[in-house]
Amino acid sequence: MLTVENLSVSYGPVRALDSVSLSAAPGEITAVLGANGAGKTTLLRAISGLVRPTAGSVSLAGRDLARVSTEDLPALGLAQVPEGRGVLAELTVEENLRLGALGSGSRATARQLRRIYDLFPVLADRKSGLAHVLSGGERQMLVIGRALLSRPKVLLLDEPSLGLAPRIVARIFDLLRGLVRDEGLAVVLVEQNARSALSIADHGVVLNLGEVVVRRAAADLVADDDLRHAYLGF
Ligand code: ATP
């Protein structure tokens, strides 16, 4: 579905990504792990065209994304949840969700809103309230819900667990796993929280200084004490 081949990115003299390849298939979660500065965010930004690669390619369902502008990606089925849980604080929860609707008709949007409220009942409870009163976990659900409103086939998530209590992370990750299973979504999950990410991922890719240093089935990565200690810190 999403295929990244030999992608390289430089910021001036800094080589942030060096010939990185990975793929994300329907019904699977690929966790991209690695320390601060490993290149994880750069990888997502390069996939969505926010930085221009110096080499390599990204394709979605066989279509080369080099010629597709970032704002057209949702219509092609690629949605991204950037780091930082940005919501429009002075809009209501439902108004924030509607921003993900891509100008689809009101009936289709209403149907997608019901789907999101089924997935995240806490958003339904708070739909008329302003987004700024939400907790961190609720905000994360809101930005994921907003990305899902366009019914993407591929979802890119940047550090959704950052700063959230372990109990909330577990809840959000359980929801993600269910969504991937039930809807056949393909997910690229960038995380520093390797333990949580690998608990729901099918595949693990570890970046170090912009290069892929490990690529394994998630269960094998967790089971390998040496790799875990060397790269994942748990
Ligand atoms: P973090 O978890 O801190 O976000 P990361 O794994 O996502 O880290 P990146 O943010 O992709 O890593 O950074 C990769 C490298 O590129 C780092 O050396 C970083 O300092 C550098 N870098 C990132 N953005 C820029 C930029 N806009 N200009 C110059 N260098 C940058």
PDB file of C-alpha atoms and ligand atoms in Angstrom:
ATOM      1  CA  MET A   1       0.000   0.000   0.000  1.00  0.00           C
ATOM      2  CA  LEU A   2       2.569   2.608   1.160  1.00  0.00           C
ATOM      3  CA  THR A   3       6.098   1.934  -0.056  1.00  0.00           C
ATOM      4  CA  VAL A   4       9.149   3.979   0.859  1.00  0.00           C
ATOM      5  CA  GLU A   5      12.276   3.147  -1.111  1.00  0.00           C
ATOM      6  CA  ASN A   6      15.802   4.326  -0.394  1.00  0.00           C
ATOM      7  CA  LEU A   7      14.638   7.670   0.913  1.00  0.00           C
ATOM      8  CA  SER A   8      17.329  10.194   1.835  1.00  0.00           C
ATOM      9  CA  VAL A   9      16.880  13.680   3.284  1.00  0.00           C
ATOM     10  CA  SER A  10      19.467  16.311   4.141  1.00  0.00           C
ATOM     11  CA  TYR A  11      19.019  19.582   5.982  1.00  0.00           C
ATOM     12  CA  GLY A  12      21.973  21.510   4.580  1.00  0.00           C
ATOM     13  CA  PRO A  13      25.032  19.541   5.696  1.00  0.00           C
ATOM     14  CA  VAL A  14      23.008  17.336   8.089  1.00  0.00           C
ATOM     15  CA  ARG A  15      22.086  13.966   6.629  1.00  0.00           C
ATOM     16  CA  ALA A  16      18.827  13.240   8.512  1.00  0.00           C
ATOM     17  CA  LEU A  17      17.739  10.129   6.535  1.00  0.00           C
ATOM     18  CA  ASP A  18      20.011   7.800   4.662  1.00  0.00           C
ATOM     19  CA  SER A  19      18.447   5.443   2.145  1.00  0.00           C
ATOM     20  CA  VAL A  20      15.516   4.330   4.293  1.00  0.00           C
ATOM     21  CA  SER A  21      13.048   1.772   2.964  1.00  0.00           C
ATOM     22  CA  LEU A  22       9.868   0.502   4.563  1.00  0.00           C
ATOM     23  CA  SER A  23       6.332  -0.424   3.710  1.00  0.00           C
ATOM     24  CA  ALA A  24       2.955  -0.326   5.411  1.00  0.00           C
ATOM     25  CA  ALA A  25       0.359  -2.890   4.422  1.00  0.00           C
ATOM     26  CA  PRO A  26      -3.395  -2.958   5.080  1.00  0.00           C
ATOM     27  CA  GLY A  27      -4.241  -4.414   8.489  1.00  0.00           C
ATOM     28  CA  GLU A  28      -0.703  -3.918   9.805  1.00  0.00           C
ATOM     29  CA  ILE A  29       1.125  -1.548  12.102  1.00  0.00           C
ATOM     30  CA  THR A  30       4.750  -0.711  11.365  1.00  0.00           C
ATOM     31  CA  ALA A  31       6.484   0.855  14.355  1.00  0.00           C
ATOM     32  CA  VAL A  32       9.358   3.218  13.569  1.00  0.00           C
ATOM     33  CA  LEU A  33      11.561   3.457  16.641  1.00  0.00           C
ATOM     34  CA  GLY A  34      14.755   5.197  17.602  1.00  0.00           C
ATOM     35  CA  ALA A  35      16.281   7.815  19.871  1.00  0.00           C
ATOM     36  CA  ASN A  36      15.850  11.579  19.661  1.00  0.00           C
ATOM     37  CA  GLY A  37      17.227  12.830  16.389  1.00  0.00           C
ATOM     38  CA  ALA A  38      17.214   9.406  14.735  1.00  0.00           C
ATOM     39  CA  GLY A  39      15.178  10.775  11.828  1.00  0.00           C
ATOM     40  CA  LYS A  40      11.690   9.511  12.664  1.00  0.00           C
ATOM     41  CA  THR A  41       9.854  12.798  12.218  1.00  0.00           C
ATOM     42  CA  THR A  42      11.867  13.552   9.088  1.00  0.00           C
ATOM     43  CA  LEU A  43      10.718  10.236   7.644  1.00  0.00           C
ATOM     44  CA  LEU A  44       7.054  11.136   8.160  1.00  0.00           C
ATOM     45  CA  ARG A  45       7.599  14.628   6.803  1.00  0.00           C
ATOM     46  CA  ALA A  46       9.291  13.226   3.711  1.00  0.00           C
ATOM     47  CA  ILE A  47       6.451  10.736   3.148  1.00  0.00           C
ATOM     48  CA  SER A  48       3.919  13.532   3.225  1.00  0.00           C
ATOM     49  CA  GLY A  49       5.998  15.869   1.087  1.00  0.00           C
ATOM     50  CA  LEU A  50       6.718  18.440   3.793  1.00  0.00           C
ATOM     51  CA  VAL A  51      10.435  18.009   3.173  1.00  0.00           C
ATOM     52  CA  ARG A  52      11.896  17.175  -0.187  1.00  0.00           C
ATOM     53  CA  PRO A  53      14.004  14.033  -0.323  1.00  0.00           C
ATOM     54  CA  THR A  54      17.405  14.188  -1.973  1.00  0.00           C
ATOM     55  CA  ALA A  55      16.927  10.628  -3.222  1.00  0.00           C
ATOM     56  CA  GLY A  56      14.451   7.774  -3.142  1.00  0.00           C
ATOM     57  CA  SER A  57      10.728   7.500  -3.646  1.00  0.00           C
ATOM     58  CA  VAL A  58       7.410   7.160  -1.852  1.00  0.00           C
ATOM     59  CA  SER A  59       4.443   5.510  -3.474  1.00  0.00           C
ATOM     60  CA  LEU A  60       0.870   4.949  -2.376  1.00  0.00           C
ATOM     61  CA  ALA A  61      -1.022   2.129  -4.052  1.00  0.00           C
ATOM     62  CA  GLY A  62       1.544   2.226  -6.851  1.00  0.00           C
ATOM     63  CA  ARG A  63       1.328   5.979  -7.374  1.00  0.00           C
ATOM     64  CA  ASP A  64       4.518   8.016  -7.031  1.00  0.00           C
ATOM     65  CA  LEU A  65       3.878  10.760  -4.474  1.00  0.00           C
ATOM     66  CA  ALA A  66       6.677  13.020  -5.712  1.00  0.00           C
ATOM     67  CA  ARG A  67       4.207  14.788  -7.978  1.00  0.00           C
ATOM     68  CA  VAL A  68       1.343  14.948  -5.497  1.00  0.00           C
ATOM     69  CA  SER A  69       1.049  18.021  -3.297  1.00  0.00           C
ATOM     70  CA  THR A  70       0.691  17.541   0.457  1.00  0.00           C
ATOM     71  CA  GLU A  71      -2.838  18.925   0.541  1.00  0.00           C
ATOM     72  CA  ASP A  72      -4.007  16.349  -1.991  1.00  0.00           C
ATOM     73  CA  LEU A  73      -2.779  13.377   0.052  1.00  0.00           C
ATOM     74  CA  PRO A  74      -5.899  12.937   2.232  1.00  0.00           C
ATOM     75  CA  ALA A  75      -8.006  12.528  -0.901  1.00  0.00           C
ATOM     76  CA  LEU A  76      -5.644   9.739  -1.980  1.00  0.00           C
ATOM     77  CA  GLY A  77      -6.105   7.976   1.355  1.00  0.00           C
ATOM     78  CA  LEU A  78      -3.084   9.163   3.335  1.00  0.00           C
ATOM     79  CA  ALA A  79      -3.704  10.913   6.655  1.00  0.00           C
ATOM     80  CA  GLN A  80      -1.127  12.195   9.105  1.00  0.00           C
ATOM     81  CA  VAL A  81      -1.314  12.979  12.802  1.00  0.00           C
ATOM     82  CA  PRO A  82       1.683  15.206  13.560  1.00  0.00           C
ATOM     83  CA  GLU A  83       3.396  15.372  16.912  1.00  0.00           C
ATOM     84  CA  GLY A  84       1.920  17.872  19.342  1.00  0.00           C
ATOM     85  CA  ARG A  85      -1.815  17.185  19.257  1.00  0.00           C
ATOM     86  CA  GLY A  86      -2.689  20.481  17.606  1.00  0.00           C
ATOM     87  CA  VAL A  87      -6.356  21.312  17.936  1.00  0.00           C
ATOM     88  CA  LEU A  88      -8.174  24.584  17.472  1.00  0.00           C
ATOM     89  CA  ALA A  89      -8.797  25.322  21.131  1.00  0.00           C
ATOM     90  CA  GLU A  90     -11.607  27.831  20.599  1.00  0.00           C
ATOM     91  CA  LEU A  91     -13.628  25.493  18.386  1.00  0.00           C
ATOM     92  CA  THR A  92     -15.785  22.703  19.759  1.00  0.00           C
ATOM     93  CA  VAL A  93     -14.758  19.096  19.613  1.00  0.00           C
ATOM     94  CA  GLU A  94     -17.166  18.472  16.756  1.00  0.00           C
ATOM     95  CA  GLU A  95     -16.006  21.529  14.823  1.00  0.00           C
ATOM     96  CA  ASN A  96     -12.438  20.228  15.127  1.00  0.00           C
ATOM     97  CA  LEU A  97     -13.504  16.824  13.840  1.00  0.00           C
ATOM     98  CA  ARG A  98     -15.318  18.380  10.899  1.00  0.00           C
ATOM     99  CA  LEU A  99     -12.032  19.960   9.783  1.00  0.00           C
ATOM    100  CA  GLY A 100     -11.040  16.455   8.704  1.00  0.00           C
ATOM    101  CA  ALA A 101     -14.065  16.077   6.427  1.00  0.00           C
ATOM    102  CA  LEU A 102     -12.426  17.141   3.150  1.00  0.00           C
ATOM    103  CA  GLY A 103     -15.494  18.907   1.897  1.00  0.00           C
ATOM    104  CA  SER A 104     -17.484  15.697   1.574  1.00  0.00           C
ATOM    105  CA  GLY A 105     -21.261  15.969   1.632  1.00  0.00           C
ATOM    106  CA  SER A 106     -23.092  16.582   4.866  1.00  0.00           C
ATOM    107  CA  ARG A 107     -24.658  13.141   4.939  1.00  0.00           C
ATOM    108  CA  ALA A 108     -21.301  11.391   4.445  1.00  0.00           C
ATOM    109  CA  THR A 109     -19.758  13.615   7.103  1.00  0.00           C
ATOM    110  CA  ALA A 110     -22.552  12.828   9.561  1.00  0.00           C
ATOM    111  CA  ARG A 111     -21.971   9.128   8.986  1.00  0.00           C
ATOM    112  CA  GLN A 112     -18.223   9.499   9.584  1.00  0.00           C
ATOM    113  CA  LEU A 113     -18.857  11.533  12.736  1.00  0.00           C
ATOM    114  CA  ARG A 114     -21.050   8.722  14.093  1.00  0.00           C
ATOM    115  CA  ARG A 115     -18.269   6.266  13.321  1.00  0.00           C
ATOM    116  CA  ILE A 116     -15.714   8.369  15.192  1.00  0.00           C
ATOM    117  CA  TYR A 117     -18.062   8.808  18.164  1.00  0.00           C
ATOM    118  CA  ASP A 118     -18.540   5.033  18.287  1.00  0.00           C
ATOM    119  CA  LEU A 119     -14.779   4.589  18.328  1.00  0.00           C
ATOM    120  CA  PHE A 120     -14.179   7.329  20.890  1.00  0.00           C
ATOM    121  CA  PRO A 121     -17.291   7.701  23.065  1.00  0.00           C
ATOM    122  CA  VAL A 122     -15.541  10.328  25.184  1.00  0.00           C
ATOM    123  CA  LEU A 123     -15.544  12.629  22.120  1.00  0.00           C
ATOM    124  CA  ALA A 124     -19.286  12.124  21.745  1.00  0.00           C
ATOM    125  CA  ASP A 125     -19.777  13.112  25.394  1.00  0.00           C
ATOM    126  CA  ARG A 126     -17.786  16.295  24.820  1.00  0.00           C
ATOM    127  CA  LYS A 127     -18.714  17.133  21.250  1.00  0.00           C
ATOM    128  CA  SER A 128     -20.279  20.510  22.033  1.00  0.00           C
ATOM    129  CA  GLY A 129     -17.578  21.571  24.473  1.00  0.00           C
ATOM    130  CA  LEU A 130     -14.549  23.623  23.495  1.00  0.00           C
ATOM    131  CA  ALA A 131     -11.466  21.622  22.601  1.00  0.00           C
ATOM    132  CA  HIS A 132      -9.297  23.498  25.091  1.00  0.00           C
ATOM    133  CA  VAL A 133     -10.900  21.776  28.061  1.00  0.00           C
ATOM    134  CA  LEU A 134      -9.863  18.319  26.835  1.00  0.00           C
ATOM    135  CA  SER A 135      -7.199  16.319  28.664  1.00  0.00           C
ATOM    136  CA  GLY A 136      -4.049  15.272  26.793  1.00  0.00           C
ATOM    137  CA  GLY A 137      -5.454  11.815  26.113  1.00  0.00           C
ATOM    138  CA  GLU A 138      -8.739  13.231  24.837  1.00  0.00           C
ATOM    139  CA  ARG A 139      -6.860  15.637  22.573  1.00  0.00           C
ATOM    140  CA  GLN A 140      -4.882  12.741  21.142  1.00  0.00           C
ATOM    141  CA  MET A 141      -8.169  10.924  20.445  1.00  0.00           C
ATOM    142  CA  LEU A 142      -9.518  14.095  18.825  1.00  0.00           C
ATOM    143  CA  VAL A 143      -6.576  14.470  16.435  1.00  0.00           C
ATOM    144  CA  ILE A 144      -6.704  10.771  15.564  1.00  0.00           C
ATOM    145  CA  GLY A 145     -10.461  11.018  15.074  1.00  0.00           C
ATOM    146  CA  ARG A 146     -10.011  14.063  12.842  1.00  0.00           C
ATOM    147  CA  ALA A 147      -7.482  12.177  10.704  1.00  0.00           C
ATOM    148  CA  LEU A 148      -9.838   9.198  10.455  1.00  0.00           C
ATOM    149  CA  LEU A 149     -12.792  11.268   9.349  1.00  0.00           C
ATOM    150  CA  SER A 150     -11.628  11.142   5.725  1.00  0.00           C
ATOM    151  CA  ARG A 151     -11.513   7.324   5.945  1.00  0.00           C
ATOM    152  CA  PRO A 152      -7.823   7.033   5.122  1.00  0.00           C
ATOM    153  CA  LYS A 153      -6.209   3.800   4.016  1.00  0.00           C
ATOM    154  CA  VAL A 154      -2.859   4.765   5.501  1.00  0.00           C
ATOM    155  CA  LEU A 155      -2.387   6.619   8.773  1.00  0.00           C
ATOM    156  CA  LEU A 156       0.919   8.163   9.864  1.00  0.00           C
ATOM    157  CA  LEU A 157       1.206   8.876  13.577  1.00  0.00           C
ATOM    158  CA  ASP A 158       4.044  10.849  15.165  1.00  0.00           C
ATOM    159  CA  GLU A 159       4.652  10.083  18.858  1.00  0.00           C
ATOM    160  CA  PRO A 160       1.026   9.786  19.962  1.00  0.00           C
ATOM    161  CA  SER A 161       2.077   8.573  23.429  1.00  0.00           C
ATOM    162  CA  LEU A 162       4.264  11.577  24.248  1.00  0.00           C
ATOM    163  CA  GLY A 163       3.497  12.922  27.717  1.00  0.00           C
ATOM    164  CA  LEU A 164       0.490  10.701  28.351  1.00  0.00           C
ATOM    165  CA  ALA A 165       0.018   8.443  31.387  1.00  0.00           C
ATOM    166  CA  PRO A 166       0.695   4.753  30.665  1.00  0.00           C
ATOM    167  CA  ARG A 167      -2.944   3.852  31.266  1.00  0.00           C
ATOM    168  CA  ILE A 168      -4.089   6.366  28.624  1.00  0.00           C
ATOM    169  CA  VAL A 169      -1.424   5.220  26.161  1.00  0.00           C
ATOM    170  CA  ALA A 170      -2.619   1.635  26.595  1.00  0.00           C
ATOM    171  CA  ARG A 171      -6.189   2.717  25.916  1.00  0.00           C
ATOM    172  CA  ILE A 172      -5.340   4.687  22.778  1.00  0.00           C
ATOM    173  CA  PHE A 173      -3.090   1.918  21.463  1.00  0.00           C
ATOM    174  CA  ASP A 174      -5.820  -0.687  22.077  1.00  0.00           C
ATOM    175  CA  LEU A 175      -8.200   1.448  20.051  1.00  0.00           C
ATOM    176  CA  LEU A 176      -5.657   1.742  17.252  1.00  0.00           C
ATOM    177  CA  ARG A 177      -5.077  -2.001  17.169  1.00  0.00           C
ATOM    178  CA  GLY A 178      -8.833  -2.599  16.947  1.00  0.00           C
ATOM    179  CA  LEU A 179      -9.185  -0.088  14.151  1.00  0.00           C
ATOM    180  CA  VAL A 180      -6.404  -1.670  12.138  1.00  0.00           C
ATOM    181  CA  ARG A 181      -7.961  -5.104  12.588  1.00  0.00           C
ATOM    182  CA  ASP A 182     -11.533  -4.052  11.842  1.00  0.00           C
ATOM    183  CA  GLU A 183     -10.956  -1.582   9.021  1.00  0.00           C
ATOM    184  CA  GLY A 184      -7.763  -2.897   7.424  1.00  0.00           C
ATOM    185  CA  LEU A 185      -5.995   0.397   7.969  1.00  0.00           C
ATOM    186  CA  ALA A 186      -2.226   0.536   7.354  1.00  0.00           C
ATOM    187  CA  VAL A 187      -0.410   2.408  10.130  1.00  0.00           C
ATOM    188  CA  VAL A 188       3.079   3.830  10.411  1.00  0.00           C
ATOM    189  CA  LEU A 189       3.576   4.518  14.116  1.00  0.00           C
ATOM    190  CA  VAL A 190       6.579   6.656  15.054  1.00  0.00           C
ATOM    191  CA  GLU A 191       7.373   6.250  18.738  1.00  0.00           C
ATOM    192  CA  GLN A 192      10.099   6.701  21.297  1.00  0.00           C
ATOM    193  CA  ASN A 193       8.010   4.514  23.595  1.00  0.00           C
ATOM    194  CA  ALA A 194       9.239   1.305  21.974  1.00  0.00           C
ATOM    195  CA  ARG A 195       7.729  -1.050  24.520  1.00  0.00           C
ATOM    196  CA  SER A 196       4.167   0.226  24.016  1.00  0.00           C
ATOM    197  CA  ALA A 197       4.538   0.577  20.264  1.00  0.00           C
ATOM    198  CA  LEU A 198       5.840  -2.972  19.823  1.00  0.00           C
ATOM    199  CA  SER A 199       2.998  -4.328  21.949  1.00  0.00           C
ATOM    200  CA  ILE A 200       0.575  -3.447  19.137  1.00  0.00           C
ATOM    201  CA  ALA A 201       2.869  -3.446  16.073  1.00  0.00           C
ATOM    202  CA  ASP A 202       3.399  -6.187  13.492  1.00  0.00           C
ATOM    203  CA  HIS A 203       6.792  -4.921  12.369  1.00  0.00           C
ATOM    204  CA  GLY A 204       9.506  -2.854  14.018  1.00  0.00           C
ATOM    205  CA  VAL A 205      12.003  -0.674  12.194  1.00  0.00           C
ATOM    206  CA  VAL A 206      14.738   0.954  14.266  1.00  0.00           C
ATOM    207  CA  LEU A 207      16.413   4.115  12.977  1.00  0.00           C
ATOM    208  CA  ASN A 208      19.769   5.312  14.205  1.00  0.00           C
ATOM    209  CA  LEU A 209      21.351   8.482  12.831  1.00  0.00           C
ATOM    210  CA  GLY A 210      19.027   8.334   9.847  1.00  0.00           C
ATOM    211  CA  GLU A 211      19.690   4.723   8.911  1.00  0.00           C
ATOM    212  CA  VAL A 212      17.652   1.579   9.400  1.00  0.00           C
ATOM    213  CA  VAL A 213      19.706  -0.541  11.783  1.00  0.00           C
ATOM    214  CA  VAL A 214      17.103  -3.196  12.624  1.00  0.00           C
ATOM    215  CA  ARG A 215      14.040  -4.474  10.829  1.00  0.00           C
ATOM    216  CA  ARG A 216      12.161  -7.349  12.445  1.00  0.00           C
ATOM    217  CA  ALA A 217       8.765  -8.756  13.230  1.00  0.00           C
ATOM    218  CA  ALA A 218       7.677  -6.876  16.372  1.00  0.00           C
ATOM    219  CA  ALA A 219       7.410 -10.054  18.450  1.00  0.00           C
ATOM    220  CA  ASP A 220      10.945 -11.105  17.448  1.00  0.00           C
ATOM    221  CA  LEU A 221      12.323  -7.700  18.334  1.00  0.00           C
ATOM    222  CA  VAL A 222      10.725  -7.847  21.786  1.00  0.00           C
ATOM    223  CA  ALA A 223      12.027 -11.388  22.309  1.00  0.00           C
ATOM    224  CA  ASP A 224      15.633 -10.493  21.420  1.00  0.00           C
ATOM    225  CA  ASP A 225      17.263  -9.254  24.648  1.00  0.00           C
ATOM    226  CA  ASP A 226      20.412  -8.012  22.918  1.00  0.00           C
ATOM    227  CA  LEU A 227      18.585  -5.927  20.322  1.00  0.00           C
ATOM    228  CA  ARG A 228      16.174  -4.583  22.900  1.00  0.00           C
ATOM    229  CA  HIS A 229      18.945  -3.512  25.236  1.00  0.00           C
ATOM    230  CA  ALA A 230      21.113  -2.116  22.441  1.00  0.00           C
ATOM    231  CA  TYR A 231      18.501  -0.038  20.663  1.00  0.00           C
ATOM    232  CA  LEU A 232      15.267   0.197  22.558  1.00  0.00           C
ATOM    233  CA  GLY A 233      16.186   0.791  26.164  1.00  0.00           C
ATOM    234  CA  PHE A 234      13.879  -1.722  27.812  1.00  0.00           C
TER     235      PHE A 234
HETATM  236  P1  ATP B   1      12.627  13.519  17.804  1.00  0.00           P
HETATM  237  O1  ATP B   1      12.114  12.322  18.477  1.00  0.00           O
HETATM  238  O2  ATP B   1      13.467  14.401  18.651  1.00  0.00           O
HETATM  239  O3  ATP B   1      11.598  14.281  17.019  1.00  0.00           O
HETATM  240  P2  ATP B   1      13.447  12.289  15.384  1.00  0.00           P
HETATM  241  O4  ATP B   1      13.908  10.878  15.406  1.00  0.00           O
HETATM  242  O5  ATP B   1      12.061  12.548  14.936  1.00  0.00           O
HETATM  243  O6  ATP B   1      13.697  12.954  16.760  1.00  0.00           O
HETATM  244  P3  ATP B   1      14.241  14.213  13.435  1.00  0.00           P
HETATM  245  O7  ATP B   1      13.457  15.305  14.098  1.00  0.00           O
HETATM  246  O8  ATP B   1      13.731  13.658  12.185  1.00  0.00           O
HETATM  247  O9  ATP B   1      14.495  13.030  14.458  1.00  0.00           O
HETATM  248  O10 ATP B   1      15.734  14.756  13.214  1.00  0.00           O
HETATM  249  C1  ATP B   1      16.749  14.037  12.509  1.00  0.00           C
HETATM  250  C2  ATP B   1      18.001  14.903  12.386  1.00  0.00           C
HETATM  251  O11 ATP B   1      17.745  16.015  11.545  1.00  0.00           O
HETATM  252  C3  ATP B   1      18.510  15.480  13.692  1.00  0.00           C
HETATM  253  O12 ATP B   1      19.904  15.514  13.648  1.00  0.00           O
HETATM  254  C4  ATP B   1      17.922  16.870  13.702  1.00  0.00           C
HETATM  255  O13 ATP B   1      18.729  17.731  14.484  1.00  0.00           O
HETATM  256  C5  ATP B   1      17.969  17.239  12.244  1.00  0.00           C
HETATM  257  N1  ATP B   1      16.887  18.171  11.860  1.00  0.00           N
HETATM  258  C6  ATP B   1      15.560  17.951  11.994  1.00  0.00           C
HETATM  259  N2  ATP B   1      14.828  18.982  11.498  1.00  0.00           N
HETATM  260  C7  ATP B   1      15.753  19.874  11.026  1.00  0.00           C
HETATM  261  C8  ATP B   1      15.670  21.148  10.381  1.00  0.00           C
HETATM  262  N3  ATP B   1      14.474  21.704  10.103  1.00  0.00           N
HETATM  263  N4  ATP B   1      16.816  21.769  10.061  1.00  0.00           N
HETATM  264  C9  ATP B   1      18.024  21.201  10.321  1.00  0.00           C
HETATM  265  N5  ATP B   1      18.177  20.029  10.915  1.00  0.00           N
HETATM  266  C10 ATP B   1      17.065  19.350  11.279  1.00  0.00           C
END
